[in-house]
Coordinates of C-alpha atoms in Angstrom, one line a residue:
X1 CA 37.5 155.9 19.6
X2 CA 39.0 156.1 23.2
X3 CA 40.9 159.4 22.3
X4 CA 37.8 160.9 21.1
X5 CA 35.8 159.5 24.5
X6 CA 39.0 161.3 26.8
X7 CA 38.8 164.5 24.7
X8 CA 35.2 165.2 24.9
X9 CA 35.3 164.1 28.4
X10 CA 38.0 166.0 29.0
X11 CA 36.9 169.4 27.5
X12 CA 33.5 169.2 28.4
X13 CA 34.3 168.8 32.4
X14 CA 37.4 171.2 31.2
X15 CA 34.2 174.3 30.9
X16 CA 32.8 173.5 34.3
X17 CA 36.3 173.2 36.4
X18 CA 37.5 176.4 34.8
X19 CA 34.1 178.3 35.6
X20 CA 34.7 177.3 39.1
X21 CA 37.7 179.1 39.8
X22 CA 38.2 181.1 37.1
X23 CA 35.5 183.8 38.3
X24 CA 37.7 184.0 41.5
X25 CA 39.9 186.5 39.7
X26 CA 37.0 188.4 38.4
X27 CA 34.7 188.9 41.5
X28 CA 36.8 191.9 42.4
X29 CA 36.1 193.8 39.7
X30 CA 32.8 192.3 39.6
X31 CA 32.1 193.7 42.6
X32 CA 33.4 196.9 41.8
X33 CA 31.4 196.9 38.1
X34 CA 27.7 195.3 39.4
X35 CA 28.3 197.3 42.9
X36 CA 28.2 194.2 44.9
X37 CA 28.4 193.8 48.5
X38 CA 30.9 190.7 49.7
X39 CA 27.7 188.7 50.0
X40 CA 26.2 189.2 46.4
X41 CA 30.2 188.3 45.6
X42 CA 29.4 184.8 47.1
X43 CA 26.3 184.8 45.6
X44 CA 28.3 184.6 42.4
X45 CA 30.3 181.7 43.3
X46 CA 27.9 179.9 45.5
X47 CA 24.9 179.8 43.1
X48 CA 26.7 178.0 40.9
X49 CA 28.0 175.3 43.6
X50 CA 24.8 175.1 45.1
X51 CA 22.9 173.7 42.3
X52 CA 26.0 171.6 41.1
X53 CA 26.5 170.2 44.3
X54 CA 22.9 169.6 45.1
X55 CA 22.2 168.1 41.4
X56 CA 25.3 166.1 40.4
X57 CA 24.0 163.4 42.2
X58 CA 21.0 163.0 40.5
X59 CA 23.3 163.8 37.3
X60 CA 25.3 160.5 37.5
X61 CA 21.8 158.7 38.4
X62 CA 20.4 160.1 35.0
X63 CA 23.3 158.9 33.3
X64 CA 23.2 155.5 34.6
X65 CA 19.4 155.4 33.7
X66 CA 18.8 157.5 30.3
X67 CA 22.2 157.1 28.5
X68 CA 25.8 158.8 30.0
X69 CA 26.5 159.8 26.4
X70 CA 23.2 161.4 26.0
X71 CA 22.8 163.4 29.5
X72 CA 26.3 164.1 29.1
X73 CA 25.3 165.9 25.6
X74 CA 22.5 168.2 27.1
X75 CA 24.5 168.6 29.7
X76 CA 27.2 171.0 27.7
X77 CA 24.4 172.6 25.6
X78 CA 22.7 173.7 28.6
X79 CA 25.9 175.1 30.5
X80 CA 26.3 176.9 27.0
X81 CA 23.4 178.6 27.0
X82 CA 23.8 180.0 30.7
X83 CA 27.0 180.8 30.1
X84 CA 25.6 183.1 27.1
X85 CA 23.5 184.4 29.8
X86 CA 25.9 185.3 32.5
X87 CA 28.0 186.8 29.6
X88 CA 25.2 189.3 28.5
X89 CA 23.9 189.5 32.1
X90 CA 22.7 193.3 33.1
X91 CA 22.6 193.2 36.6
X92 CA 24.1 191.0 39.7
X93 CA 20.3 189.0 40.0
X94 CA 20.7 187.9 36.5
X95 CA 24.6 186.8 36.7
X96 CA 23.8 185.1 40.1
X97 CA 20.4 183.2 38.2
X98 CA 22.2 182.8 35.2
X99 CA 25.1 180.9 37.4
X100 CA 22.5 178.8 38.9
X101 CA 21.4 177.6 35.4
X102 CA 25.3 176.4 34.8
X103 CA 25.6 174.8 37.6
X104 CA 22.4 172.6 36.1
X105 CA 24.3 171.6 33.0
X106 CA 27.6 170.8 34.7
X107 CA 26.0 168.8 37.4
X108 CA 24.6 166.5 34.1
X109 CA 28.4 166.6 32.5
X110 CA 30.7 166.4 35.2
X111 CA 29.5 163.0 36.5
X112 CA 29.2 162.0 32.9
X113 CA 32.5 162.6 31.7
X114 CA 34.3 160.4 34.3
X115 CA 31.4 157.3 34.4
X116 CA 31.7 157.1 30.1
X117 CA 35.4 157.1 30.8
X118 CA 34.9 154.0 33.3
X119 CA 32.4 152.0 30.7
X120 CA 34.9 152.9 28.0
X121 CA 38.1 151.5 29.3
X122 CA 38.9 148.0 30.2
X123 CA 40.1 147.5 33.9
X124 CA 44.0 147.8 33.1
X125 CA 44.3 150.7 31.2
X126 CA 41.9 152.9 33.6
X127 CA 43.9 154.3 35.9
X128 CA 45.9 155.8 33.2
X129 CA 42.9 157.2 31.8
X130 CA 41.2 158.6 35.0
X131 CA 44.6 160.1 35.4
X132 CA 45.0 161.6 32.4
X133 CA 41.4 163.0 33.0
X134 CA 42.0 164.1 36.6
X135 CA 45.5 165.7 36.0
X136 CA 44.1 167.9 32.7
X137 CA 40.8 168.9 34.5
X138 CA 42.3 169.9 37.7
X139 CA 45.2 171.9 35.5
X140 CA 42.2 173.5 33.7
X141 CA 40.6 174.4 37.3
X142 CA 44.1 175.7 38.8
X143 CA 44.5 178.0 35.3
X144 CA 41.4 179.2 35.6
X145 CA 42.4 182.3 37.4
X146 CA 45.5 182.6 35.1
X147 CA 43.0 183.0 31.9
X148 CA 40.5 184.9 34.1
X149 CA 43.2 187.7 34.8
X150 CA 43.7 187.9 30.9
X151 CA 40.5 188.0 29.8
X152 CA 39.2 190.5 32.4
X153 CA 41.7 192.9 32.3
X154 CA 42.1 192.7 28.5
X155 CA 38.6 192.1 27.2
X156 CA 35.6 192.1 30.2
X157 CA 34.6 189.9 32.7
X158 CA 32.1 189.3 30.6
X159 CA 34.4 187.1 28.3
X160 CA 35.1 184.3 30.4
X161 CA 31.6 183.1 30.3
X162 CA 31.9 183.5 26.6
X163 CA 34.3 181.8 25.7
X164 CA 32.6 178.4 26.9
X165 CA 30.5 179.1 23.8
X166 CA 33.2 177.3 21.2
X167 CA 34.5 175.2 23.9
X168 CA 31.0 173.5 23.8
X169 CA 30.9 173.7 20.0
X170 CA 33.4 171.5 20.2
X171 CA 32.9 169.0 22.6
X172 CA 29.0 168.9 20.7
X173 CA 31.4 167.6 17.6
X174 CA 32.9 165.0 18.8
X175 CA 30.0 163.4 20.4
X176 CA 28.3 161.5 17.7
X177 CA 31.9 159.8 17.2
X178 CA 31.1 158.2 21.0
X179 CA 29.5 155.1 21.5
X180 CA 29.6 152.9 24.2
X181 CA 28.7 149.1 24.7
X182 CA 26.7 149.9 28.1
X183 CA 25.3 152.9 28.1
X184 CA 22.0 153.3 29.8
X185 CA 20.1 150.4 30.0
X186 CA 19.3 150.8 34.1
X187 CA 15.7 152.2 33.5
X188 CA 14.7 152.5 37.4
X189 CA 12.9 155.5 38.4
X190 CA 15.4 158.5 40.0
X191 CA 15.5 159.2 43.3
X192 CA 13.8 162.7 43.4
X193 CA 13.0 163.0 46.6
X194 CA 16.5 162.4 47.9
X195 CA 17.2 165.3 45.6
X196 CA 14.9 167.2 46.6
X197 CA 16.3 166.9 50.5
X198 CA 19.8 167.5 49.9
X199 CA 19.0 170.6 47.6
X200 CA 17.2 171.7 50.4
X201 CA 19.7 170.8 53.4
X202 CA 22.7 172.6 51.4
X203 CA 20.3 175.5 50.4
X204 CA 19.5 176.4 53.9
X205 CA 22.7 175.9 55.5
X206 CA 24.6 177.9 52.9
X207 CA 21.8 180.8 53.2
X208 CA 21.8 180.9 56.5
X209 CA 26.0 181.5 56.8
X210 CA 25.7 183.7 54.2
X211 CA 23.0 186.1 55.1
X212 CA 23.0 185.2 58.7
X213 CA 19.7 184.0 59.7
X214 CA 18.5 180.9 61.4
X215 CA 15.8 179.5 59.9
X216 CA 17.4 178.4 56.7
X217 CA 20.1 176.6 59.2
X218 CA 17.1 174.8 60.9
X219 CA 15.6 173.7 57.5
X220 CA 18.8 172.8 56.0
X221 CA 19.9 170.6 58.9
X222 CA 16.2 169.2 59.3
X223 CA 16.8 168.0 55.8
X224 CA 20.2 166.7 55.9
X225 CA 19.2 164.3 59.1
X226 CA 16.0 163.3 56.9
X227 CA 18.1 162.4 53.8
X228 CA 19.8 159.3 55.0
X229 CA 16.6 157.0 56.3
X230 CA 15.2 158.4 52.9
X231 CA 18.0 157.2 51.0
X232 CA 17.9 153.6 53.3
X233 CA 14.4 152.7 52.4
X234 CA 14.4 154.0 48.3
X235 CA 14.5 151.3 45.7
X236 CA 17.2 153.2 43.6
X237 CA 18.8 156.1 46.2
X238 CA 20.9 158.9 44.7
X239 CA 23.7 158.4 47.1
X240 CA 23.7 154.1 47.1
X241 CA 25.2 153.8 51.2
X242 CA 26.5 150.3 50.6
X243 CA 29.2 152.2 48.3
X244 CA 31.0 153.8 51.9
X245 CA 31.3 149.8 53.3
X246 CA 34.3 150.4 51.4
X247 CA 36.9 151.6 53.4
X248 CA 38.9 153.3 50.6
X249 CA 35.7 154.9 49.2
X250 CA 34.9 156.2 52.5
X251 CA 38.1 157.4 53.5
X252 CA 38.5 158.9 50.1
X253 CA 35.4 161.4 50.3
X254 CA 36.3 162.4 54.1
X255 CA 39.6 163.6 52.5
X256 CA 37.8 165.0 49.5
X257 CA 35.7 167.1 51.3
X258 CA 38.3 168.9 53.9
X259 CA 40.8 169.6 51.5
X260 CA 38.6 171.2 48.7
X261 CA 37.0 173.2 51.7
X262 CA 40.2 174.3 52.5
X263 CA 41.2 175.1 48.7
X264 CA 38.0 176.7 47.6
X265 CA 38.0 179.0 50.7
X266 CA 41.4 179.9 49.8
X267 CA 40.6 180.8 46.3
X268 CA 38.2 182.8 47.1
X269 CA 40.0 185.3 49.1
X270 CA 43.0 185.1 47.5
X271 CA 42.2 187.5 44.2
X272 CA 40.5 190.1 46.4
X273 CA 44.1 190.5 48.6
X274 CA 46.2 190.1 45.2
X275 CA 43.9 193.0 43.3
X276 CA 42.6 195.2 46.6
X277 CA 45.2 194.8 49.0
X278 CA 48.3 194.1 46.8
X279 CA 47.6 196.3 43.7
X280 CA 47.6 193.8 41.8
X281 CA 46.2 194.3 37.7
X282 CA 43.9 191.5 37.7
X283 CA 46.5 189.9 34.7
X284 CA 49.3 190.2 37.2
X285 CA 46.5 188.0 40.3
X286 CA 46.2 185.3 37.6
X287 CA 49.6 185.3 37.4
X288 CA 50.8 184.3 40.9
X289 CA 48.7 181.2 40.2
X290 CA 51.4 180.2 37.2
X291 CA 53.6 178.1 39.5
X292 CA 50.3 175.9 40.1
X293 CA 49.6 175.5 36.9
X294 CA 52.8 174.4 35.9
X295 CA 53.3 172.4 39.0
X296 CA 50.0 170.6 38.2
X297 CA 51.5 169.9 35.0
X298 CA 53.8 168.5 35.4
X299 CA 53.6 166.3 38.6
X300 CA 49.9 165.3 38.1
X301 CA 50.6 162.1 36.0
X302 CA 53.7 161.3 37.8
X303 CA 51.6 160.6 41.2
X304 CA 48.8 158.9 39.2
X305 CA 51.7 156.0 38.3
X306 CA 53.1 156.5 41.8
X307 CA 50.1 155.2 43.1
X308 CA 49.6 152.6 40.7
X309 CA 52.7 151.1 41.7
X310 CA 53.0 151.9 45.5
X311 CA 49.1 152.4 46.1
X312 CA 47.3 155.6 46.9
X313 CA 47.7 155.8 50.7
X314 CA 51.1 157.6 51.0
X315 CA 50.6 159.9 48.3
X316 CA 47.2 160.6 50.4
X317 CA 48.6 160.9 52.9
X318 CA 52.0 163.4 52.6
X319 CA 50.1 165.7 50.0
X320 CA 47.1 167.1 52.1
X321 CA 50.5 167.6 54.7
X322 CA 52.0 169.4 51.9
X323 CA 49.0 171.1 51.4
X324 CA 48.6 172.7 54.6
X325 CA 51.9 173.8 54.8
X326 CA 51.1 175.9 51.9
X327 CA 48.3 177.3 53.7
X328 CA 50.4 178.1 56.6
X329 CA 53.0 180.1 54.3
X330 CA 50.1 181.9 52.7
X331 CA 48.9 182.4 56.2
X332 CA 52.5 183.8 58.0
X333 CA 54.0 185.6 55.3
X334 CA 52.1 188.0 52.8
X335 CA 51.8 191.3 54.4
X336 CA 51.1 194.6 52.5
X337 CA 54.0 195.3 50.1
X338 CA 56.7 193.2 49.4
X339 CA 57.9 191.3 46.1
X340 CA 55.5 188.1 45.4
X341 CA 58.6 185.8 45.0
X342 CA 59.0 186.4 49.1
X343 CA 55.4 186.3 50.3
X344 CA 52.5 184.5 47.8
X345 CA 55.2 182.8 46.1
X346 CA 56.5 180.1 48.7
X347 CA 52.9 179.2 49.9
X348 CA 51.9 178.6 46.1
X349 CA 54.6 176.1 45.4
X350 CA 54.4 174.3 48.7
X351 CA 50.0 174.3 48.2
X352 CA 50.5 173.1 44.8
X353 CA 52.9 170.4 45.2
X354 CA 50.5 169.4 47.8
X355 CA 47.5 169.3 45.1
X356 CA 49.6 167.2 42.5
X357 CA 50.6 164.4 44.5
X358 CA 46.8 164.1 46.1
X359 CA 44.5 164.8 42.5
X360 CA 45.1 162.0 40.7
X361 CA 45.8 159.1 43.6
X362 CA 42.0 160.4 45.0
X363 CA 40.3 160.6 41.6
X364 CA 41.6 156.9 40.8
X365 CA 40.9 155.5 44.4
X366 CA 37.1 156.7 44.1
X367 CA 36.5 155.2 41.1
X368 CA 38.2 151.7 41.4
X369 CA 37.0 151.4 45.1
X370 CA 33.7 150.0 44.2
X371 CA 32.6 146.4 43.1
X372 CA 29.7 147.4 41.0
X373 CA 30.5 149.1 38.0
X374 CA 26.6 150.3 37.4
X375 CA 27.3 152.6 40.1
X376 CA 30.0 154.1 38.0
X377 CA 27.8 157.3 37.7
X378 CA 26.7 157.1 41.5
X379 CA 29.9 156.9 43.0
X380 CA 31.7 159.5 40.4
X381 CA 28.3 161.9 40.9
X382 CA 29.1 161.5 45.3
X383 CA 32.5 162.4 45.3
X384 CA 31.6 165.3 42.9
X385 CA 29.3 166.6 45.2
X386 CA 31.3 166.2 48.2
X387 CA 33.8 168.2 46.4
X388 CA 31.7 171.1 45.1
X389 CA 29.4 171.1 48.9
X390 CA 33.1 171.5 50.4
X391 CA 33.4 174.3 48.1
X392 CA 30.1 175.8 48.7
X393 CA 30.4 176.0 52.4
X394 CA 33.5 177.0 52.6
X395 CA 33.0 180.0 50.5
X396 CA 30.0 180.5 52.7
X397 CA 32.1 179.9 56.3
X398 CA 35.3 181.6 55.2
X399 CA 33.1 184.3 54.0
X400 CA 31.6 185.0 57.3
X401 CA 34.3 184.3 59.4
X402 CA 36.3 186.9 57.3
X403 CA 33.3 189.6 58.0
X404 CA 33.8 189.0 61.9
X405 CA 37.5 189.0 61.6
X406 CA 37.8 192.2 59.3
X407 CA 35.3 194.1 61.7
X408 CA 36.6 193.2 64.8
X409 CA 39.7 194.4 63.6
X410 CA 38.7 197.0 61.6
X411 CA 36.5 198.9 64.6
X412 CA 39.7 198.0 66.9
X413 CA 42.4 199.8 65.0
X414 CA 39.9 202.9 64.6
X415 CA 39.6 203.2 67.8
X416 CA 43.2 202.5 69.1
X417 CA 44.0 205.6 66.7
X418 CA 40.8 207.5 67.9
X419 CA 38.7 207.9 65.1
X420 CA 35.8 209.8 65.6
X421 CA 32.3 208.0 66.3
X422 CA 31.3 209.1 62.9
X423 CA 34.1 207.7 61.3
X424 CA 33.6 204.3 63.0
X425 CA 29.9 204.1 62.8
X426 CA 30.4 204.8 58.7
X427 CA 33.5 201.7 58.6
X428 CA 30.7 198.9 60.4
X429 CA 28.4 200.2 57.7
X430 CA 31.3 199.0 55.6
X431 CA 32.8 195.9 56.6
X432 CA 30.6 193.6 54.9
X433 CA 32.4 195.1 51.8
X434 CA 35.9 193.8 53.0
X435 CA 38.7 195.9 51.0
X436 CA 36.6 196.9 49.2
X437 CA 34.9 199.1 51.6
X438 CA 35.1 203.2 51.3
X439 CA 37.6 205.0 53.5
X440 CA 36.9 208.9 54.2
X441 CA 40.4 209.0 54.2
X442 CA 43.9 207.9 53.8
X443 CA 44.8 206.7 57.4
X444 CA 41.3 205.0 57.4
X445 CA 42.2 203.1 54.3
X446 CA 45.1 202.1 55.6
X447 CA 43.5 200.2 58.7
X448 CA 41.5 199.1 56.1
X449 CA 43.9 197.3 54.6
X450 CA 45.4 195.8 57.7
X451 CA 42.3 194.9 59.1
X452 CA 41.1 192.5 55.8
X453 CA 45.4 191.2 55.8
X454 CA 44.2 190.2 59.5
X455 CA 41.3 188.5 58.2
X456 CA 42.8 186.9 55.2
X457 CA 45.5 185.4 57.9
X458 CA 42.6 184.1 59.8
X459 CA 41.1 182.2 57.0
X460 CA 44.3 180.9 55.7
X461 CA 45.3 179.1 59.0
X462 CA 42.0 177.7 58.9
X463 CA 42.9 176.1 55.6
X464 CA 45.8 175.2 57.0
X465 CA 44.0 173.1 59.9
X466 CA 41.4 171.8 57.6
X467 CA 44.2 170.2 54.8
X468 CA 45.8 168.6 57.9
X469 CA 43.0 167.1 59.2
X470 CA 41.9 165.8 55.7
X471 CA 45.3 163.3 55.4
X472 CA 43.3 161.5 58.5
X473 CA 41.0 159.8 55.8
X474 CA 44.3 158.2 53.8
X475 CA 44.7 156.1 57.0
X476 CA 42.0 154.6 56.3
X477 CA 42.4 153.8 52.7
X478 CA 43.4 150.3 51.5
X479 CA 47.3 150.1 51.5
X480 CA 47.2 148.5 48.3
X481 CA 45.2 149.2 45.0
X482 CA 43.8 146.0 44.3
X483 CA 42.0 145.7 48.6
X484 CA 38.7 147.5 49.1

């Protein structure tokens, strides 16, 4: 029965890490398709993070309370049905509201996958299977952009929300061949109102970078401060605080959320340099993310026992280092031109070595860091959250602070080659379409081009800084596997 419990798990979270990256590949043409703007771009990827972030808490709750197995189940038929939606949607409002819809059924599977893995394995054997789990999952999120590239440029973007469609069949038959000794029997009311707040706090900050306007950054940080005395005084809180007197589960989460803020805003700008910038087929951008996947592969595992045996602070520790100087070589040495073996190339491989020795230590230190296994849901729902809010706003800050950059830049290289007024008054018109924006001609598109490489540089170096700083929560992680 336990194989059957790791391969649903592992294919149904499998449908909501690939649809997480793997429209990264696709926004380009996307954009060029829906005739989006950069911020309807984000739209695409943050309306799906928003909700998943916001709701996976409450998803692990529901699981605890109405039956992981069952929540986990109505999880993967609702992502199936929005991703039927985005797959036949007409226009960018429906794609983005079809998006928000997935991220409701993966915030009720994600959590679910990993907490039925914890009531389904006995202590020892665990690790290994959070391992497996982590290293298969995070594989599936890395390839994402390798099957996007495929399916865009040989079918549509429309076919890699369509394809979810069998992988949910699927995962739908193997359920009933599930069951679980403990599975649901904590009846206590869910914390809605937490929900409520967060949804709002990450609504309105992520708004307000996005489509620059204050309010929404008043609301949302109005909210945020008003979540934790609510979650203090509940009888049954969505985010349980006596989980962070753990050191290790603490410092695990603070690493969680800087490093996926620095991965997810790197993903995101990637594919538009590979396709816009590069001349890339979008084939060719999924591509340069092969030495990930196989990396991932096959070094995933192999860290999982490392830690096991050594404990999960040094692996925590040297790969977010790794990480960031991945970010640093994607940072310093892609220009325009060039072969990829001496530019993306070098920065993949040192970023994805980086990833492999940190997934599968952080996924196992999360979920063995706690006493109370009822929480199972709870603490796999938090650090799924963290991850996916890391995501969200970073998409949202390197977003912006790739606008500012490319502008700046843009309006500066005009006017050191003395382009006329109408010429730079048309490019600021522009520059919230990124390389994607229209040149009236070739020299124009050329400082174009230079001014979103400057941009991308920017953001990347930020990554960079953001990785590092992230290996300061393995300090405070328990030296050894068995301390809390």
């Amino acid at each position: 029965m336990r194989r059957w419990i790791l391969g649903a798990t592992i294919l149904g979270s499998t449908m909501a890490f690939i649809d997480g990256s793997v429209v990264n590949v696709a926004l380009p043409v996307m954009q060029r398709e829906l005739g989006a703007g950069i911020a309807a771009a984000q739209w695409i990827v943050d309306a799906y993070l928003l909700v998943l972030s916001a709701l996976i808490l409450a998803g692990g709750s529901l699981g605890d309370h109405l039956g992981r197995v069952r929540v986990f189940g109505a999880g993967v038929v609702l992502f199936a049905l929005a991703s039927l939606w985005c797959g036949l949607a007409p226009s960018v409002a429906h794609l983005i509201a079809a998006r928000a819809l997935q991220g409701l059924g993966a915030a009720m599977l994600v959590p679910g996958s990993l907490s039925i893995i914890t009531a389904a394995f006995p202590q020892a054997e665990r690790g290994r299977a959070i391992g497996t789990w982590s290293a298969l999952t995070s594989l599936a999120m890395i390839a994402g952009p390798l099957l996007g590239g495929f399916l865009v440029q040989t079918v549509s973007w429309r076919a890699i929300f369509l394809i979810n469609l069998p992988l949910a069949a699927v995962v739908l038959w193997m359920l009933p061949r599930i069951k679980l000794e403990h599975d649901g029997r904590d009846r206590a009311a869910i914390d809605w109102l937490g929900t409520a707040l967060i949804t709002i706090a990450l609504g309105g900050i992520t708004f307000s970078l996005i489509e620059k306007m204050a309010l929404p950054m008043a609301i949302g940080v109005a909210a945020l401060i008003a979540f934790i005395p609510v979650e203090r005084r509940v009888r049954n809180p969505i985010v349980p605080l006596s989980l962070f007197r753990s050191r290790s589960f603490t410092g695990a989460n603070v690493l969680t959320l800087l490093l996926y803020a620095a991965l997810s805003g790197a993903m995101f700008l990637l594919p538009f340099n590979f396709i816009q910038v590069q001349g890339y087929s979008p084939l060719a951008a999924g591509a340069a993310f092969l030495p990930f996947v196989v990396l991932m592969t096959l070094l995933s595992r192999w860290s999982g026992a490392l830690a096991d045996r050594i404990g999960p602070r040094v692996p925590l520790l040297v790969g977010p280092l790794l990480a960031a100087a991945g970010f640093t070589l994607l940072g310093a040495l892609p220009g325009i031109g060039g072969t990829y073996w001496t530019t993306f190339f070098p920065g993949i491989v040192v970023l994805a070595l980086g990833m492999a020795v940190t997934v599968a230590p952080l996924t196992t230190t999360v979920m063995t860091s706690i006493d109370d296994e009822r929480h199972a849901g709870a603490a796999s729902g938090i650090n799924n959250a963290i991850a996916r809010a890391a995501g969200l706003l970073a998409i949202a800050v390197f977003g912006a602070v790739a606008v500012f950059v490319f502008a700046r830049e843009l309006d500066a290289r005009l006017t050191h080659r003395g382009a006329t007024p109408e010429v730079r008054q048309l490019m600021r018109g522009e520059s919230r379409k990124l390389a994607e924006a229209k040149a009236p001609d070739a020299a124009t598109r050329s400082d174009v081009q230079h001014a979103f490489v400057a941009a991308y540089r920017v953001d990347m170096f930020l990554g960079a800084a953001l990785a590092a700083l992230s290996a300061a929560g393995a300090l405070v992680i328990a030296r050894k596997k068995q301390e809390r």
